[in-house]
PDB file of C-alpha atoms in Angstrom:
ATOM      1  CA  MET P   1     -18.704  10.344  10.208  1.00  0.00           C
ATOM      2  CA  ALA P   2     -17.101   7.906   7.141  1.00  0.00           C
ATOM      3  CA  ASP P   3     -18.749   4.700   6.707  1.00  0.00           C
ATOM      4  CA  SER P   4     -17.976   1.914   4.347  1.00  0.00           C
ATOM      5  CA  VAL P   5     -21.002  -0.752   2.912  1.00  0.00           C
ATOM      6  CA  TYR P   6     -19.998  -3.414   1.072  1.00  0.00           C
ATOM      7  CA  LEU P   7     -22.962  -4.122  -1.922  1.00  0.00           C
ATOM      8  CA  HIS P   8     -23.311  -8.129  -0.874  1.00  0.00           C
ATOM      9  CA  SER P   9     -26.679  -7.878  -0.773  1.00  0.00           C
ATOM     10  CA  PRO P  10     -30.112  -5.546  -1.184  1.00  0.00           C
ATOM     11  CA  GLU P  11     -29.904  -4.970   2.409  1.00  0.00           C
ATOM     12  CA  LEU P  12     -26.605  -3.930   1.909  1.00  0.00           C
ATOM     13  CA  ARG P  13     -27.229  -2.387  -0.879  1.00  0.00           C
ATOM     14  CA  LYS P  14     -31.072  -0.455   0.987  1.00  0.00           C
ATOM     15  CA  ARG P  15     -28.199   0.546   4.034  1.00  0.00           C
ATOM     16  CA  ALA P  16     -26.074   2.193   1.748  1.00  0.00           C
ATOM     17  CA  HIS P  17     -28.890   4.097   0.182  1.00  0.00           C
ATOM     18  CA  GLY P  18     -30.064   5.034   4.439  1.00  0.00           C
ATOM     19  CA  LEU P  19     -26.506   6.449   4.408  1.00  0.00           C
ATOM     20  CA  ILE P  20     -26.390   8.231   1.667  1.00  0.00           C
ATOM     21  CA  ASP P  21     -30.115   9.508   2.704  1.00  0.00           C
ATOM     22  CA  ALA P  22     -29.022  10.516   5.803  1.00  0.00           C
ATOM     23  CA  ALA P  23     -25.824  12.830   4.899  1.00  0.00           C
ATOM     24  CA  ALA P  24     -25.512  16.101   5.053  1.00  0.00           C
ATOM     25  CA  ASP P  25     -24.891  19.088   2.688  1.00  0.00           C
ATOM     26  CA  GLY P  26     -21.341  18.524   0.643  1.00  0.00           C
ATOM     27  CA  ALA P  27     -20.654  14.896   2.337  1.00  0.00           C
ATOM     28  CA  LEU P  28     -19.036  12.964  -0.646  1.00  0.00           C
ATOM     29  CA  VAL P  29     -20.076   9.638  -1.859  1.00  0.00           C
ATOM     30  CA  SER P  30     -17.610   7.576  -3.042  1.00  0.00           C
ATOM     31  CA  VAL P  31     -17.948   4.894  -5.200  1.00  0.00           C
ATOM     32  CA  ARG P  32     -15.433   1.864  -6.390  1.00  0.00           C
ATOM     33  CA  ASP P  33     -15.009  -1.680  -7.010  1.00  0.00           C
ATOM     34  CA  ALA P  34     -13.641  -3.277  -3.162  1.00  0.00           C
ATOM     35  CA  LYS P  35     -11.737  -6.230  -5.395  1.00  0.00           C
ATOM     36  CA  GLU P  36      -9.261  -3.370  -7.048  1.00  0.00           C
ATOM     37  CA  SER P  37      -8.463  -2.347  -3.232  1.00  0.00           C
ATOM     38  CA  ARG P  38      -4.718  -3.231  -1.423  1.00  0.00           C
ATOM     39  CA  THR P  39      -6.175  -5.635   0.858  1.00  0.00           C
ATOM     40  CA  THR P  40      -6.369  -4.722   5.150  1.00  0.00           C
ATOM     41  CA  GLN P  41      -3.672  -7.949   5.180  1.00  0.00           C
ATOM     42  CA  GLN P  42      -1.671  -6.431   2.465  1.00  0.00           C
ATOM     43  CA  ASN P  43      -1.157  -3.369   4.712  1.00  0.00           C
ATOM     44  CA  ARG P  44      -0.692  -5.239   7.707  1.00  0.00           C
ATOM     45  CA  THR P  45       1.664  -7.624   6.264  1.00  0.00           C
ATOM     46  CA  LEU P  46       3.553  -4.511   4.247  1.00  0.00           C
ATOM     47  CA  HIS P  47       4.194  -2.139   8.080  1.00  0.00           C
ATOM     48  CA  MET P  48       5.504  -5.538   9.461  1.00  0.00           C
ATOM     49  CA  TRP P  49       7.465  -6.590   6.769  1.00  0.00           C
ATOM     50  CA  PHE P  50       8.628  -2.869   7.179  1.00  0.00           C
ATOM     51  CA  GLY P  51       9.397  -2.758  10.683  1.00  0.00           C
ATOM     52  CA  GLU P  52      10.592  -6.440  10.054  1.00  0.00           C
ATOM     53  CA  ILE P  53      13.618  -5.213   7.756  1.00  0.00           C
ATOM     54  CA  ALA P  54      14.000  -2.391  10.143  1.00  0.00           C
ATOM     55  CA  ARG P  55      15.292  -4.301  12.867  1.00  0.00           C
ATOM     56  CA  GLN P  56      17.082  -6.816  11.127  1.00  0.00           C
ATOM     57  CA  GLN P  57      18.984  -4.103   9.459  1.00  0.00           C
ATOM     58  CA  ALA P  58      20.007  -1.455  12.335  1.00  0.00           C
ATOM     59  CA  ASP P  59      21.093   1.197  10.878  1.00  0.00           C
ATOM     60  CA  LEU P  60      17.547   2.234   9.189  1.00  0.00           C
ATOM     61  CA  ASP P  61      13.939   2.836  11.396  1.00  0.00           C
ATOM     62  CA  ALA P  62      10.705   1.587   9.422  1.00  0.00           C
ATOM     63  CA  THR P  63       9.908   5.042   8.577  1.00  0.00           C
ATOM     64  CA  GLU P  64      13.685   4.643   6.489  1.00  0.00           C
ATOM     65  CA  VAL P  65      13.015   1.125   5.114  1.00  0.00           C
ATOM     66  CA  LYS P  66       9.335   2.135   3.560  1.00  0.00           C
ATOM     67  CA  GLY P  67      10.315   5.035   2.444  1.00  0.00           C
ATOM     68  CA  MET P  68      13.714   3.328   0.744  1.00  0.00           C
ATOM     69  CA  CYS P  69      11.554   0.462  -0.597  1.00  0.00           C
ATOM     70  CA  HIS P  70       8.776   2.817  -1.688  1.00  0.00           C
ATOM     71  CA  ARG P  71      11.357   4.586  -3.927  1.00  0.00           C
ATOM     72  CA  ARG P  72      12.774   1.610  -5.282  1.00  0.00           C
ATOM     73  CA  TRP P  73       9.602  -0.422  -6.059  1.00  0.00           C
ATOM     74  CA  GLY P  74       6.481   1.317  -5.529  1.00  0.00           C
ATOM     75  CA  LEU P  75       7.700   4.342  -7.867  1.00  0.00           C
ATOM     76  CA  THR P  76       8.440   2.817 -11.059  1.00  0.00           C
ATOM     77  CA  ILE P  77       4.518   0.838 -10.544  1.00  0.00           C
ATOM     78  CA  LYS P  78       3.565   3.945  -9.553  1.00  0.00           C
ATOM     79  CA  LEU P  79       5.041   6.178 -13.004  1.00  0.00           C
ATOM     80  CA  ARG P  80       2.838   3.688 -14.597  1.00  0.00           C
ATOM     81  CA  CYS P  81      -0.383   6.224 -13.975  1.00  0.00           C
ATOM     82  CA  PRO P  82       0.002   9.194 -16.129  1.00  0.00           C
ATOM     83  CA  ARG P  83      -1.523  11.706 -13.528  1.00  0.00           C
ATOM     84  CA  PHE P  84       0.841  10.009 -10.698  1.00  0.00           C
ATOM     85  CA  ALA P  85       4.124  10.783 -13.022  1.00  0.00           C
ATOM     86  CA  TRP P  86       3.114  13.872 -13.796  1.00  0.00           C
ATOM     87  CA  ILE P  87       3.094  15.084 -10.047  1.00  0.00           C
ATOM     88  CA  TRP P  88       6.036  13.202  -9.185  1.00  0.00           C
ATOM     89  CA  GLU P  89       7.651  15.442 -11.653  1.00  0.00           C
ATOM     90  CA  ARG P  90       6.797  18.278 -10.628  1.00  0.00           C
ATOM     91  CA  SER P  91       7.498  17.177  -6.666  1.00  0.00           C
ATOM     92  CA  GLY P  92      10.049  14.845  -6.524  1.00  0.00           C
ATOM     93  CA  ALA P  93      11.694  13.513 -10.057  1.00  0.00           C
ATOM     94  CA  HIS P  94      14.318  15.475  -8.808  1.00  0.00           C
ATOM     95  CA  LEU P  95      15.011  15.287  -5.215  1.00  0.00           C
ATOM     96  CA  PRO P  96      17.799  13.857  -3.977  1.00  0.00           C
ATOM     97  CA  TYR P  97      17.674  10.237  -3.651  1.00  0.00           C
ATOM     98  CA  GLU P  98      16.732  10.494   0.883  1.00  0.00           C
ATOM     99  CA  LYS P  99      14.943  13.503   0.386  1.00  0.00           C
ATOM    100  CA  GLN P 100      12.675  11.344  -2.322  1.00  0.00           C
ATOM    101  CA  CYS P 101      12.656   7.678   0.486  1.00  0.00           C
ATOM    102  CA  LYS P 102      11.231  10.927   2.755  1.00  0.00           C
ATOM    103  CA  LEU P 103       8.755  11.900   0.959  1.00  0.00           C
ATOM    104  CA  LEU P 104       7.843   9.110  -0.775  1.00  0.00           C
ATOM    105  CA  ALA P 105       7.367   7.857   2.930  1.00  0.00           C
ATOM    106  CA  SER P 106       5.750  10.332   3.875  1.00  0.00           C
ATOM    107  CA  GLY P 107       2.456   9.645   2.434  1.00  0.00           C
ATOM    108  CA  VAL P 108       1.961  12.758   0.548  1.00  0.00           C
ATOM    109  CA  LEU P 109       1.832  11.122  -2.706  1.00  0.00           C
ATOM    110  CA  ASN P 110       0.233   8.257  -1.531  1.00  0.00           C
ATOM    111  CA  VAL P 111       2.631   5.079  -2.495  1.00  0.00           C
ATOM    112  CA  SER P 112       1.495   1.844  -1.890  1.00  0.00           C
ATOM    113  CA  SER P 113      -2.082   3.081   0.056  1.00  0.00           C
ATOM    114  CA  SER P 114      -3.707   4.056  -3.174  1.00  0.00           C
ATOM    115  CA  MET P 115      -2.821   0.849  -5.115  1.00  0.00           C
ATOM    116  CA  THR P 116      -4.850  -1.991  -6.677  1.00  0.00           C
ATOM    117  CA  VAL P 117      -4.629  -5.496  -5.555  1.00  0.00           C
ATOM    118  CA  ASP P 118      -2.494  -6.644  -7.747  1.00  0.00           C
ATOM    119  CA  GLU P 119      -0.095  -3.834  -7.817  1.00  0.00           C
ATOM    120  CA  LEU P 120       0.305  -4.560  -4.226  1.00  0.00           C
ATOM    121  CA  SER P 121       1.713  -7.742  -4.660  1.00  0.00           C
ATOM    122  CA  GLU P 122       3.802  -7.010  -7.475  1.00  0.00           C
ATOM    123  CA  TYR P 123       5.325  -4.437  -5.118  1.00  0.00           C
ATOM    124  CA  MET P 124       5.491  -7.135  -1.620  1.00  0.00           C
ATOM    125  CA  ASP P 125       6.656  -9.681  -3.959  1.00  0.00           C
ATOM    126  CA  ALA P 126       9.398  -7.487  -5.696  1.00  0.00           C
ATOM    127  CA  MET P 127      10.259  -6.859  -1.871  1.00  0.00           C
ATOM    128  CA  SER P 128      10.390 -10.648  -0.670  1.00  0.00           C
ATOM    129  CA  ARG P 129      12.555 -11.805  -3.449  1.00  0.00           C
ATOM    130  CA  HIS P 130      14.799  -8.562  -2.933  1.00  0.00           C
ATOM    131  CA  PHE P 131      15.178  -8.676   1.688  1.00  0.00           C
ATOM    132  CA  ARG P 132      15.205 -12.425   1.155  1.00  0.00           C
ATOM    133  CA  SER P 133      17.865 -13.116  -1.271  1.00  0.00           C
ATOM    134  CA  ASP P 134      19.541 -10.430   1.168  1.00  0.00           C
ATOM    135  CA  GLY P 135      18.904 -12.998   4.562  1.00  0.00           C
ATOM    136  CA  ILE P 136      16.178 -10.625   6.287  1.00  0.00           C
ATOM    137  CA  HIS P 137      13.443 -13.086   7.514  1.00  0.00           C
ATOM    138  CA  LEU P 138      10.002 -11.853   6.328  1.00  0.00           C
ATOM    139  CA  THR P 139       6.939 -13.024   8.148  1.00  0.00           C
ATOM    140  CA  ASP P 140       4.791 -15.008   5.250  1.00  0.00           C
ATOM    141  CA  PRO P 141       1.369 -13.747   4.349  1.00  0.00           C
ATOM    142  CA  GLU P 142       0.440 -16.941   3.620  1.00  0.00           C
ATOM    143  CA  LEU P 143       0.873 -18.744   7.316  1.00  0.00           C
ATOM    144  CA  ARG P 144      -0.403 -14.927   9.092  1.00  0.00           C
ATOM    145  CA  LYS P 145      -3.829 -16.081   7.022  1.00  0.00           C
ATOM    146  CA  TYR P 146      -3.368 -20.037   8.957  1.00  0.00           C
ATOM    147  CA  GLN P 147      -2.632 -18.209  11.952  1.00  0.00           C
ATOM    148  CA  GLY P 148      -5.720 -16.130  12.626  1.00  0.00           C
ATOM    149  CA  GLU P 149      -7.618 -18.770  12.013  1.00  0.00           C
ATOM    150  CA  ALA P 150      -5.608 -20.885  14.874  1.00  0.00           C
ATOM    151  CA  ALA P 151      -6.002 -18.198  17.187  1.00  0.00           C
TER     152      ALA P 151
END
């Protein structure tokens, strides 16, 4: 069982305590600042962009685009973290470019999934600038939030 509780009120704190009290021995409890994690909207937009880029560049699929983007922009951001840099140096740094892209797209090293909101914004801004300058149409995330309100 996996459950998340945002601590916005005394009632929600009480619910979190109840979940901990009901958890089996050996369960894992993790507390983190929700503001630091990438948002669901960022994640949806990022993966939508991978698909949009792939459709407009017929020789690539979304997974290949993801690997290339992770290699070009995500890796630069993640290497600021000493722990990630240590792992990268021992796992993928010496691979040929194509294999690096495949490794980074696989999810094994948690590139975008472990980014903060600010890191993922930086990554997506760089992607957006690059692909839009190449004439690739990317859905504007600001417009997407209004589309949800209109539905």
